[in-house]
Short mmCIF file of C-alpha atoms and ligand atoms in Angstrom, two decimals:
data_model
loop_
_atom_site.label_atom_id
_atom_site.label_comp_id
_atom_site.label_asym_id
_atom_site.label_seq_id
_atom_site.Cartn_x
_atom_site.Cartn_y
_atom_site.Cartn_z
CA MET N 81 0.00 0.00 0.00
CA SER N 82 1.00 3.57 -0.44
CA GLN N 83 2.54 5.63 2.34
CA LEU N 84 0.29 8.38 3.67
CA VAL N 85 1.45 11.97 4.13
CA GLN N 86 -0.19 13.47 7.21
CA GLY N 87 -3.08 11.06 6.75
CA TYR N 88 -3.52 11.86 3.04
CA GLU N 89 -2.97 9.61 0.06
CA VAL N 90 -1.04 11.20 -2.81
CA VAL N 91 -2.28 10.56 -6.37
CA ILE N 92 -0.15 11.37 -9.39
CA GLY N 93 -0.66 10.98 -13.14
CA PHE N 94 1.91 11.98 -15.77
CA GLU N 95 1.77 13.53 -19.19
CA THR N 96 5.16 13.36 -20.89
CA HIS N 97 6.16 15.04 -24.12
CA ALA N 98 8.89 13.09 -25.86
CA GLN N 99 10.34 14.81 -28.89
CA LEU N 100 10.64 12.21 -31.63
CA SER N 101 14.09 11.77 -33.16
CA THR N 102 13.15 12.54 -36.76
CA HIS N 103 15.25 14.90 -38.87
CA SER N 104 12.32 16.90 -40.14
CA LYS N 105 9.09 18.20 -38.66
CA ILE N 106 5.90 16.25 -38.20
CA PHE N 107 3.98 17.95 -41.04
CA SER N 108 6.71 19.74 -43.02
CA ARG N 109 10.24 19.20 -44.35
CA ALA N 110 11.92 21.83 -42.17
CA SER N 111 14.77 20.64 -39.93
CA VAL N 112 14.28 20.07 -36.20
CA ALA N 113 17.98 20.46 -35.25
CA PHE N 114 18.43 22.22 -31.89
CA GLY N 115 20.01 25.62 -31.37
CA ALA N 116 19.70 27.32 -34.77
CA GLU N 117 19.18 31.09 -35.22
CA PRO N 118 15.52 32.05 -34.61
CA ASN N 119 13.15 31.40 -37.52
CA THR N 120 15.78 29.83 -39.79
CA GLN N 121 14.02 26.49 -39.50
CA ALA N 122 10.44 27.52 -40.02
CA CYS N 123 8.97 26.92 -43.47
CA ALA N 124 5.68 28.17 -44.87
CA VAL N 125 3.76 25.28 -43.27
CA ASP N 126 5.26 25.96 -39.83
CA MET N 127 4.45 29.66 -40.18
CA ALA N 128 0.88 28.78 -41.21
CA LEU N 129 0.96 30.78 -44.41
CA PRO N 130 -2.38 30.65 -46.26
CA GLY N 131 -2.71 27.80 -48.71
CA THR N 132 -0.18 25.50 -47.07
CA LEU N 133 -1.15 21.96 -46.13
CA PRO N 134 0.34 19.51 -43.62
CA VAL N 135 1.86 16.23 -44.83
CA MET N 136 2.37 13.43 -42.31
CA ASN N 137 5.99 12.45 -41.58
CA VAL N 138 6.14 8.64 -41.84
CA GLY N 139 9.19 8.53 -39.55
CA ALA N 140 7.16 10.05 -36.72
CA VAL N 141 4.41 7.43 -37.15
CA GLU N 142 6.99 4.66 -37.19
CA ARG N 143 8.43 5.90 -33.87
CA ALA N 144 4.96 5.98 -32.33
CA ILE N 145 4.50 2.35 -33.41
CA GLU N 146 7.86 1.44 -31.85
CA PHE N 147 6.82 3.07 -28.60
CA GLY N 148 3.50 1.23 -28.56
CA LEU N 149 5.27 -2.09 -29.08
CA ALA N 150 7.79 -1.28 -26.34
CA VAL N 151 5.06 -0.74 -23.72
CA ASN N 152 2.75 -3.56 -24.85
CA ALA N 153 0.06 -1.19 -26.06
CA HIS N 154 -2.51 -1.47 -28.81
CA ILE N 155 -1.55 0.34 -32.02
CA ALA N 156 -4.73 1.77 -33.49
CA GLU N 157 -5.52 0.60 -37.03
CA ARG N 158 -7.05 3.99 -37.65
CA SER N 159 -6.45 7.13 -35.62
CA ILE N 160 -7.52 10.71 -36.17
CA PHE N 161 -5.77 14.06 -36.10
CA ALA N 162 -7.69 16.87 -34.44
CA ARG N 163 -7.38 20.60 -34.10
CA LYS N 164 -6.89 21.85 -30.57
CA ASN N 165 -7.89 25.50 -30.74
CA TYR N 166 -6.34 28.18 -28.59
CA PHE N 167 -4.81 31.59 -29.11
CA TYR N 168 -1.23 32.22 -28.22
CA PRO N 169 1.44 34.31 -29.95
CA ASP N 170 3.66 31.29 -30.63
CA LEU N 171 0.85 29.40 -32.39
CA PRO N 172 0.30 31.09 -35.77
CA LYS N 173 -2.42 28.72 -36.98
CA GLY N 174 -4.55 29.39 -33.90
CA TYR N 175 -4.70 25.65 -33.31
CA GLN N 176 -2.31 22.82 -32.59
CA ILE N 177 -2.63 19.59 -34.57
CA SER N 178 -2.94 16.77 -32.06
CA GLN N 179 -4.94 13.60 -31.55
CA PHE N 180 -7.93 13.60 -29.27
CA GLU N 181 -10.63 10.95 -29.35
CA ILE N 182 -8.69 8.27 -31.19
CA PRO N 183 -4.95 8.30 -30.40
CA VAL N 184 -2.43 6.15 -32.25
CA VAL N 185 -1.23 4.27 -29.12
CA GLN N 186 -3.83 2.96 -26.69
CA GLY N 187 -3.22 1.40 -23.26
CA GLY N 188 0.09 -0.25 -22.39
CA GLU N 189 2.09 -0.23 -19.19
CA VAL N 190 5.46 0.64 -17.69
CA THR N 191 7.00 -1.58 -15.00
CA PHE N 192 9.91 -0.61 -12.79
CA TYR N 193 11.59 -1.28 -9.46
CA LEU N 194 11.74 1.07 -6.53
CA GLU N 195 13.39 1.03 -3.11
CA GLU N 196 10.85 1.32 -0.32
CA GLY N 197 12.64 1.31 3.02
CA LYS N 198 14.81 -1.78 2.85
CA GLU N 199 12.68 -3.53 0.27
CA THR N 200 12.75 -3.43 -3.50
CA VAL N 201 9.22 -3.36 -4.83
CA ARG N 202 7.96 -3.81 -8.36
CA LYS N 203 5.42 -1.31 -9.66
CA THR N 204 3.37 -1.12 -12.80
CA VAL N 205 1.90 2.15 -14.05
CA ARG N 206 -0.85 1.80 -16.64
CA LEU N 207 -0.71 4.04 -19.67
CA GLU N 208 -3.88 5.54 -20.95
CA ARG N 209 -2.62 6.57 -24.37
CA ALA N 210 0.16 8.10 -26.40
CA HIS N 211 -0.67 10.45 -29.22
CA LEU N 212 1.17 12.30 -31.95
CA GLU N 213 1.14 16.09 -32.01
CA GLU N 214 3.13 19.10 -33.11
CA ASP N 215 5.04 21.40 -30.78
CA ALA N 216 4.38 25.16 -30.73
CA GLY N 217 6.94 27.92 -31.26
CA LYS N 218 8.29 30.01 -28.45
CA SER N 219 8.26 33.61 -27.31
CA LEU N 220 11.63 35.27 -26.73
CA HIS N 221 11.55 38.11 -24.25
CA GLU N 222 14.46 40.32 -25.23
CA ASP N 223 14.93 42.47 -22.14
CA PHE N 224 17.78 44.41 -23.69
CA ILE N 225 15.50 45.98 -26.30
CA GLY N 226 12.36 45.76 -24.20
CA GLN N 227 10.56 43.69 -26.83
CA SER N 228 9.31 40.17 -27.32
CA GLY N 229 9.87 38.13 -30.44
CA ILE N 230 8.55 34.86 -31.74
CA ASP N 231 10.81 31.99 -32.76
CA LEU N 232 9.00 29.40 -34.86
CA ASN N 233 11.92 26.97 -35.18
CA ARG N 234 10.25 24.62 -32.73
CA ALA N 235 6.79 24.92 -34.33
CA GLY N 236 5.88 21.60 -35.89
CA THR N 237 8.48 19.56 -34.02
CA PRO N 238 7.09 16.02 -33.67
CA LEU N 239 6.01 15.04 -30.18
CA LEU N 240 4.61 11.91 -28.66
CA GLU N 241 2.52 12.77 -25.62
CA ILE N 242 2.43 9.81 -23.25
CA VAL N 243 -0.38 9.87 -20.69
CA THR N 244 -0.63 7.60 -17.64
CA GLN N 245 -3.55 6.62 -15.48
CA PRO N 246 -3.44 8.28 -12.03
CA ASP N 247 -1.51 5.27 -10.69
CA MET N 248 1.42 6.77 -8.79
CA ARG N 249 1.26 7.24 -5.05
CA SER N 250 4.44 9.15 -4.09
CA SER N 251 7.01 11.51 -5.58
CA ALA N 252 9.59 8.70 -5.43
CA GLU N 253 7.30 6.48 -7.46
CA ALA N 254 6.68 9.28 -9.97
CA VAL N 255 10.41 9.85 -10.45
CA ALA N 256 11.03 6.11 -10.83
CA TYR N 257 8.30 5.99 -13.50
CA ALA N 258 9.77 8.97 -15.34
CA LYS N 259 13.25 7.41 -15.29
CA GLU N 260 11.90 4.13 -16.62
CA LEU N 261 9.98 5.88 -19.39
CA HIS N 262 13.12 7.87 -20.24
CA LYS N 263 15.04 4.60 -20.43
CA ILE N 264 12.48 3.06 -22.78
CA VAL N 265 12.34 5.96 -25.27
CA THR N 266 16.11 6.37 -25.41
CA TRP N 267 16.71 2.62 -25.59
CA VAL N 268 14.32 2.22 -28.49
CA GLY N 269 15.90 5.33 -29.99
CA ILE N 270 12.70 7.27 -30.69
CA CYS N 271 13.83 10.25 -28.56
CA ASP N 272 17.28 11.56 -27.62
CA GLY N 273 16.11 12.06 -24.03
CA ASN N 274 17.92 15.38 -23.64
CA MET N 275 16.02 17.00 -20.78
CA GLN N 276 17.93 20.31 -20.79
CA GLU N 277 17.01 20.88 -24.42
CA GLY N 278 13.40 19.96 -23.68
CA SER N 279 13.35 16.71 -25.67
CA PHE N 280 11.77 14.91 -22.71
CA ARG N 281 9.54 16.98 -20.43
CA CYS N 282 6.99 15.88 -17.92
CA ASP N 283 3.80 17.39 -16.55
CA ALA N 284 2.86 15.95 -13.15
CA ASN N 285 -0.83 15.97 -12.20
CA VAL N 286 -1.02 15.90 -8.43
CA SER N 287 -3.92 15.53 -6.02
CA VAL N 288 -4.39 14.31 -2.46
CA ARG N 289 -7.29 12.56 -0.74
CA LYS N 290 -8.15 10.81 2.46
CA PRO N 291 -7.88 7.01 1.96
CA GLY N 292 -11.06 5.55 0.53
CA GLN N 293 -12.33 8.91 -0.78
CA PRO N 294 -12.87 9.64 -4.50
CA LEU N 295 -10.02 11.34 -6.40
CA GLY N 296 -9.25 14.86 -5.24
CA THR N 297 -8.97 17.90 -7.50
CA ARG N 298 -5.61 17.97 -9.27
CA ARG N 299 -3.16 20.68 -10.09
CA GLU N 300 -0.83 20.11 -13.02
CA ILE N 301 2.86 21.02 -12.64
CA LYS N 302 4.09 21.87 -16.13
CA ASN N 303 7.35 21.17 -17.92
CA LEU N 304 9.49 19.41 -15.37
CA ASN N 305 12.80 18.92 -17.11
CA SER N 306 14.97 17.35 -14.44
CA PHE N 307 14.38 14.38 -12.15
CA LYS N 308 15.59 16.39 -9.17
CA PHE N 309 13.12 19.24 -9.74
CA MET N 310 10.39 16.69 -10.38
CA GLN N 311 10.74 15.25 -6.90
CA GLN N 312 11.07 18.69 -5.25
CA ALA N 313 8.09 20.11 -7.14
CA ILE N 314 5.78 17.21 -6.29
CA ASP N 315 6.82 17.20 -2.63
CA TYR N 316 6.17 20.92 -2.37
CA GLU N 317 2.85 20.64 -4.17
CA VAL N 318 1.66 17.80 -1.90
CA ARG N 319 2.51 19.79 1.24
CA TRP N 320 0.81 22.89 -0.20
CA GLN N 321 -2.41 21.02 -1.06
CA ILE N 322 -2.56 19.35 2.35
CA ASP N 323 -2.05 22.72 4.07
CA GLN N 324 -4.88 24.21 2.01
CA LEU N 325 -7.26 21.39 2.88
CA GLU N 326 -6.27 21.41 6.55
CA ASP N 327 -6.96 25.15 6.61
CA GLY N 328 -10.44 24.46 5.31
CA HIS N 329 -9.86 25.66 1.73
CA SER N 330 -10.65 23.64 -1.37
CA ILE N 331 -8.28 23.01 -4.26
CA GLN N 332 -8.98 24.71 -7.58
CA GLN N 333 -7.96 22.85 -10.71
CA ALA N 334 -4.98 24.79 -12.07
CA THR N 335 -1.82 24.70 -14.10
CA VAL N 336 1.26 25.57 -12.03
CA LEU N 337 4.95 26.13 -12.63
CA PHE N 338 7.80 25.05 -10.39
CA ASP N 339 10.41 27.66 -9.59
CA PRO N 340 13.72 25.90 -8.79
CA ASP N 341 15.06 29.07 -7.14
CA THR N 342 12.34 29.26 -4.50
CA GLY N 343 11.47 25.55 -4.51
CA GLU N 344 7.80 26.50 -4.80
CA THR N 345 5.00 25.92 -7.29
CA ARG N 346 3.03 28.92 -8.51
CA ALA N 347 -0.31 29.04 -10.32
CA MET N 348 0.06 30.01 -13.98
CA ARG N 349 -3.54 29.84 -15.12
CA THR N 350 -6.74 28.10 -14.15
CA LYS N 351 -6.98 24.92 -16.08
CA GLU N 352 -8.86 24.68 -19.35
CA ASP N 353 -11.16 21.76 -19.88
CA ALA N 354 -11.20 19.76 -23.08
CA ALA N 355 -14.36 21.63 -24.13
CA ASP N 356 -12.47 24.95 -24.05
CA TYR N 357 -10.27 23.71 -26.89
CA ARG N 358 -13.17 22.99 -29.23
CA TYR N 359 -11.47 19.93 -30.65
CA PHE N 360 -12.62 18.73 -34.05
CA PRO N 361 -11.07 16.43 -36.68
CA ASP N 362 -8.54 18.24 -38.87
CA PRO N 363 -10.01 18.29 -42.39
CA ASP N 364 -6.51 18.75 -43.86
CA LEU N 365 -5.29 15.31 -42.73
CA PRO N 366 -6.81 11.93 -43.61
CA PRO N 367 -7.18 9.31 -40.86
CA LEU N 368 -3.86 7.71 -39.96
CA VAL N 369 -4.17 4.10 -41.14
CA ILE N 370 -1.66 1.58 -39.83
CA GLY N 371 -1.93 -1.89 -41.36
CA ARG N 372 -0.92 -4.90 -39.30
CA ASP N 373 1.83 -5.72 -41.80
CA TRP N 374 3.42 -2.36 -41.00
CA VAL N 375 3.32 -3.09 -37.26
CA GLU N 376 4.84 -6.54 -37.88
CA ARG N 377 7.61 -5.07 -40.00
CA VAL N 378 8.48 -2.49 -37.33
CA LYS N 379 8.43 -5.22 -34.67
CA GLY N 380 10.85 -7.32 -36.74
CA GLU N 381 13.29 -4.45 -37.09
CA MET N 382 13.32 -3.41 -33.44
CA ALA N 383 16.28 -4.19 -31.19
CA GLU N 384 15.72 -6.38 -28.13
CA LEU N 385 13.68 -4.41 -25.59
CA PRO N 386 14.97 -3.79 -22.07
CA ARG N 387 12.36 -5.97 -20.40
CA VAL N 388 12.93 -8.80 -22.90
CA MET N 389 16.68 -8.53 -22.38
CA ALA N 390 16.22 -8.53 -18.59
CA GLU N 391 14.16 -11.69 -18.89
CA ARG N 392 16.92 -13.29 -20.95
CA PHE N 393 19.50 -12.30 -18.31
CA THR N 394 17.53 -14.06 -15.59
CA ARG N 395 17.26 -17.13 -17.81
CA ASP N 396 20.68 -17.35 -19.46
CA TYR N 397 22.83 -16.00 -16.64
CA ALA N 398 20.68 -17.17 -13.70
CA LEU N 399 20.54 -13.62 -12.34
CA PRO N 400 17.93 -12.39 -9.85
CA GLU N 401 15.25 -10.22 -11.48
CA TYR N 402 16.55 -7.16 -9.63
CA ASP N 403 20.08 -7.56 -11.04
CA ALA N 404 18.71 -8.12 -14.52
CA THR N 405 16.70 -4.90 -14.35
CA GLN N 406 19.60 -2.86 -13.05
CA LEU N 407 21.91 -4.20 -15.74
CA THR N 408 19.45 -3.27 -18.48
CA GLN N 409 19.23 0.38 -17.44
CA SER N 410 20.97 1.25 -20.72
CA LYS N 411 22.25 -0.63 -23.74
CA ALA N 412 25.83 0.29 -22.83
CA VAL N 413 25.56 -1.13 -19.30
CA ALA N 414 23.97 -4.31 -20.67
CA ALA N 415 26.72 -4.71 -23.25
CA TYR N 416 29.42 -4.18 -20.59
CA PHE N 417 27.80 -6.81 -18.40
CA GLU N 418 27.45 -9.37 -21.18
CA ALA N 419 31.05 -8.89 -22.30
CA THR N 420 32.28 -9.32 -18.72
CA ALA N 421 30.07 -12.31 -17.94
CA LYS N 422 31.01 -14.11 -21.14
CA ALA N 423 34.72 -13.54 -20.61
CA CYS N 424 34.83 -14.75 -16.99
CA ASP N 425 31.86 -17.14 -16.95
CA GLN N 426 30.86 -15.80 -13.53
CA ALA N 427 27.69 -13.86 -14.25
CA LYS N 428 26.64 -13.19 -10.66
CA LEU N 429 30.10 -11.94 -9.68
CA ALA N 430 30.18 -9.76 -12.80
CA SER N 431 26.77 -8.35 -11.86
CA ASN N 432 27.86 -7.65 -8.27
CA TRP N 433 30.98 -5.84 -9.44
CA ILE N 434 29.17 -3.76 -12.04
CA MET N 435 26.30 -2.77 -9.73
CA GLY N 436 28.77 -2.25 -6.88
CA GLU N 437 32.31 -1.01 -7.40
CA VAL N 438 31.99 -0.04 -11.08
CA SER N 439 28.84 2.06 -10.72
CA ARG N 440 30.11 3.64 -7.50
CA ARG N 441 33.23 4.81 -9.26
CA LEU N 442 31.30 5.94 -12.35
CA ASN N 443 28.89 7.97 -10.21
CA ALA N 444 31.69 9.52 -8.18
CA SER N 445 33.49 10.70 -11.30
CA GLU N 446 30.27 11.44 -13.26
CA LEU N 447 31.25 9.16 -16.11
CA ALA N 448 29.05 7.05 -18.38
CA ILE N 449 29.97 3.38 -18.61
CA GLU N 450 31.31 3.92 -22.14
CA GLN N 451 34.01 6.07 -20.50
CA ALA N 452 34.92 3.58 -17.77
CA PRO N 453 38.70 3.30 -17.54
CA VAL N 454 38.32 -0.39 -16.66
CA SER N 455 37.29 -2.44 -19.69
CA ALA N 456 34.95 -5.44 -19.52
CA ALA N 457 37.95 -7.65 -20.38
CA GLN N 458 39.97 -6.26 -17.44
CA LEU N 459 37.04 -6.69 -15.05
CA ALA N 460 36.61 -10.27 -16.27
CA ALA N 461 40.31 -10.95 -15.67
CA LEU N 462 40.00 -9.55 -12.15
CA ILE N 463 36.95 -11.72 -11.42
CA GLY N 464 38.89 -14.70 -12.78
CA ARG N 465 41.60 -14.09 -10.17
CA ILE N 466 39.03 -14.01 -7.38
CA SER N 467 37.36 -17.21 -8.45
CA ASP N 468 40.63 -19.11 -8.91
CA ASN N 469 41.57 -18.04 -5.36
CA THR N 470 44.63 -16.01 -6.40
CA ILE N 471 43.33 -12.99 -4.49
CA SER N 472 40.72 -12.26 -1.85
CA ASN N 473 37.76 -9.95 -2.38
CA ASN N 474 39.48 -7.27 -0.35
CA ALA N 475 42.64 -7.50 -2.41
CA ALA N 476 40.50 -7.39 -5.56
CA ARG N 477 39.20 -3.97 -4.56
CA GLN N 478 42.78 -2.72 -4.37
CA VAL N 479 43.52 -4.19 -7.80
CA PHE N 480 40.37 -2.55 -9.15
CA GLU N 481 41.56 0.78 -7.81
CA GLY N 482 44.85 0.29 -9.64
CA LEU N 483 43.05 -0.68 -12.86
CA TRP N 484 40.83 2.39 -12.60
CA ASN N 485 43.87 4.62 -12.21
CA GLY N 486 45.58 2.99 -15.19
CA GLU N 487 48.45 1.54 -13.17
CA GLY N 488 48.71 -1.71 -15.13
CA ASP N 489 46.89 -4.93 -15.84
CA VAL N 490 45.42 -7.35 -13.32
CA ASP N 491 48.31 -9.78 -12.88
CA ALA N 492 50.95 -7.05 -12.84
CA LEU N 493 49.00 -5.19 -10.14
CA ILE N 494 48.59 -8.33 -8.01
CA GLU N 495 52.34 -8.86 -8.27
CA ALA N 496 53.33 -5.23 -7.67
CA LYS N 497 51.04 -4.81 -4.68
CA GLY N 498 51.96 -8.24 -3.25
CA LEU N 499 48.32 -9.30 -3.01
CA LYS N 500 48.58 -12.98 -3.92
CA GLN N 501 46.76 -15.18 -1.44
CA MET N 502 48.77 -17.79 0.42
CA ASN N 503 47.61 -21.01 -1.17
CA ASP N 504 50.54 -23.08 0.09
CA THR N 505 48.92 -25.22 2.81
CA GLY N 506 52.25 -26.12 4.39
CA GLU N 507 53.18 -22.51 5.05
CA LEU N 508 49.70 -21.70 6.32
CA GLU N 509 49.66 -24.73 8.63
CA LYS N 510 52.90 -23.58 10.17
CA ILE N 511 51.38 -20.17 10.95
CA ILE N 512 48.24 -21.76 12.39
CA ASP N 513 50.26 -24.09 14.64
CA GLU N 514 52.24 -21.14 15.99
CA VAL N 515 49.09 -19.09 16.66
CA LEU N 516 47.37 -22.03 18.37
CA ALA N 517 50.43 -22.54 20.59
CA ALA N 518 50.49 -18.85 21.51
CA HIS N 519 46.77 -18.70 22.38
CA PRO N 520 45.99 -21.77 24.50
CA LYS N 521 43.18 -19.96 26.29
CA ASN N 522 41.20 -19.40 23.08
CA VAL N 523 41.73 -23.02 22.10
CA ASP N 524 40.34 -24.25 25.43
CA GLU N 525 37.39 -21.85 25.30
CA PHE N 526 36.52 -22.91 21.77
CA LYS N 527 36.67 -26.58 22.74
CA ALA N 528 34.44 -25.79 25.72
CA GLY N 529 31.79 -24.60 23.26
CA ASN N 530 32.46 -20.85 22.92
CA ALA N 531 32.42 -20.32 19.15
CA LYS N 532 33.42 -16.68 19.54
CA ALA N 533 36.83 -17.69 20.83
CA LEU N 534 37.65 -18.51 17.20
CA ASN N 535 37.87 -14.82 16.33
CA GLY N 536 40.79 -14.45 18.69
CA LEU N 537 42.61 -17.01 16.55
CA VAL N 538 41.62 -16.02 13.02
CA GLY N 539 42.76 -12.42 13.56
CA PRO N 540 46.37 -13.28 14.50
CA ILE N 541 46.55 -15.87 11.68
CA MET N 542 45.48 -13.35 9.03
CA LYS N 543 47.92 -10.86 10.52
CA ALA N 544 50.81 -13.32 10.51
CA SER N 545 50.03 -14.12 6.86
CA LYS N 546 50.06 -10.37 6.10
CA GLY N 547 46.45 -10.66 4.98
CA LYS N 548 47.31 -13.11 2.23
CA ALA N 549 45.76 -16.21 3.76
CA ASN N 550 42.57 -17.39 2.09
CA PRO N 551 39.91 -16.95 4.81
CA ALA N 552 37.98 -20.05 3.71
CA GLN N 553 41.13 -22.13 3.82
CA VAL N 554 42.09 -20.75 7.24
CA ASN N 555 38.70 -21.70 8.53
CA ALA N 556 38.87 -25.22 7.15
CA LEU N 557 42.36 -25.86 8.52
CA LEU N 558 41.48 -24.40 11.93
CA MET N 559 38.43 -26.62 12.22
CA LYS N 560 40.48 -29.66 11.35
CA LYS N 561 43.18 -28.84 13.89
CA LEU N 562 40.68 -28.05 16.63
CA GLY N 563 38.88 -31.31 15.90
CA ALA N 564 35.60 -29.51 15.23
P1 ADP U 102 -6.38 16.62 -19.44
O1 ADP U 102 -6.61 16.08 -20.80
O2 ADP U 102 -7.29 17.72 -19.08
O3 ADP U 102 -4.95 16.94 -19.14
P2 ADP U 102 -6.82 13.91 -18.43
O4 ADP U 102 -8.09 13.42 -17.81
O5 ADP U 102 -6.42 13.37 -19.72
O6 ADP U 102 -6.85 15.48 -18.42
O7 ADP U 102 -5.68 13.59 -17.39
C1 ADP U 102 -4.42 14.04 -17.54
C2 ADP U 102 -3.54 13.38 -16.53
O8 ADP U 102 -3.98 13.67 -15.21
C3 ADP U 102 -3.50 11.87 -16.60
O9 ADP U 102 -2.16 11.46 -16.45
C4 ADP U 102 -4.33 11.42 -15.44
O10 ADP U 102 -3.84 10.19 -14.93
C5 ADP U 102 -4.08 12.52 -14.43
N1 ADP U 102 -5.17 12.69 -13.47
C6 ADP U 102 -6.48 12.76 -13.72
N2 ADP U 102 -7.16 12.97 -12.58
C7 ADP U 102 -6.27 13.05 -11.59
C8 ADP U 102 -6.35 13.28 -10.17
N3 ADP U 102 -7.50 13.49 -9.56
N4 ADP U 102 -5.19 13.30 -9.47
C9 ADP U 102 -4.01 13.13 -10.08
N5 ADP U 102 -3.87 12.92 -11.39
C10 ADP U 102 -4.98 12.88 -12.14
MG1 MG U 103 -3.11 17.79 -19.74
#
């Protein structure tokens, strides 16, 4: 069940705009490249000059199909483009072309893992729909000349708006959903995922209610373009709504903006309802018809999906589901894992090292796995030396450090740092005999049934071996000598 905040249940639904990775716009041939001079990438169609007509970009449709397949949704055989009417300076047509009653992608779901206290829980968020639409232009407020201008470069940029059911119950869950969705669209390659440039932006609809009550009135936080702000904005909004209700006020449906500087949300406008947009089918565009053969072809050309790959990892490498999901967070991480596991034939150890030491070091130095100074082959060699008992786990961490800093290869580092485990039983037995002779009290106590007395023996043995004794071997030999 969901955690309550001051006795209230939090309810969140997301609308995400993913910019599709086509080269040209959704209804024109103008480029969508980021960062060009204002209005250099707006053609007659984007400027809504009289007499121009939109022409559907097949690449955008194909990406919508790929998304639908990736989230197990239904791809509509026939969907409709509609005009969403509103007046705004950056919208020269006076309407945005979108899909309303019949979207191209219907249903589907996104599943992810989330830490709740000490547990890892699996969540599924149901999608309501994903529809194709065009982006608007943008207003530029040029303070230095005291004027505003309009840049239509972004007008007509292809977007897929992905809408969830109100299934999320905390800000942590909402962020985990957004990260998973981000992973899916970048993995499939339909969106570059660049949040700073606005290629992936989320609107969070937030409401609160007492458990068992009907859904509360929502406020929609617009354009969240970082996971950090997303969490802050939702947490602030939840506290604000609860304060309002506790003070006896009601919540008005509204669109709000999050200000990262103050950490607060602020009402932008009261929310329009669908009726305010006077949607109607766009007479300039025929229905979008997608034959099943097209869907099958796209399916055949798609790379293995993250959840399918994760399933394969649990099957072929006998990994726990959690490991498999973590290792399929990006194609690069998955490739690094597979290369390591194949080279050392120790999949679980490879997984532990990648989710542990490797990702810790990557995070600390803000590197992507493609930039890791330790290659999969080197990591595999290191794991090989642990499993053939040449070095202990502790020593392996020192070798890893050396590898990371480019001090040499695995065997050279083991040699240089003198980390080889003592695998010569004769030498180890000699040390054990000496330690036993020097600690008769511990020996007697152990024989009298005090298992803890063993610690007083293992410590000096490891010390005498300069840390090179294999702990498992020490244990086995000690037990034999103590007759246990
Ligand atoms: P609109 O088209 O006006 O934005 P929708 O009904 O399509 O409204 O819902 C938009 C988003 O708001 C969806 O993600 C939905 O899950 C979410 N939502 C709807 N009602 C609530 C609510 N009471 N609390 C939180 N989220 C909600
Ligand atoms: Mg909305």
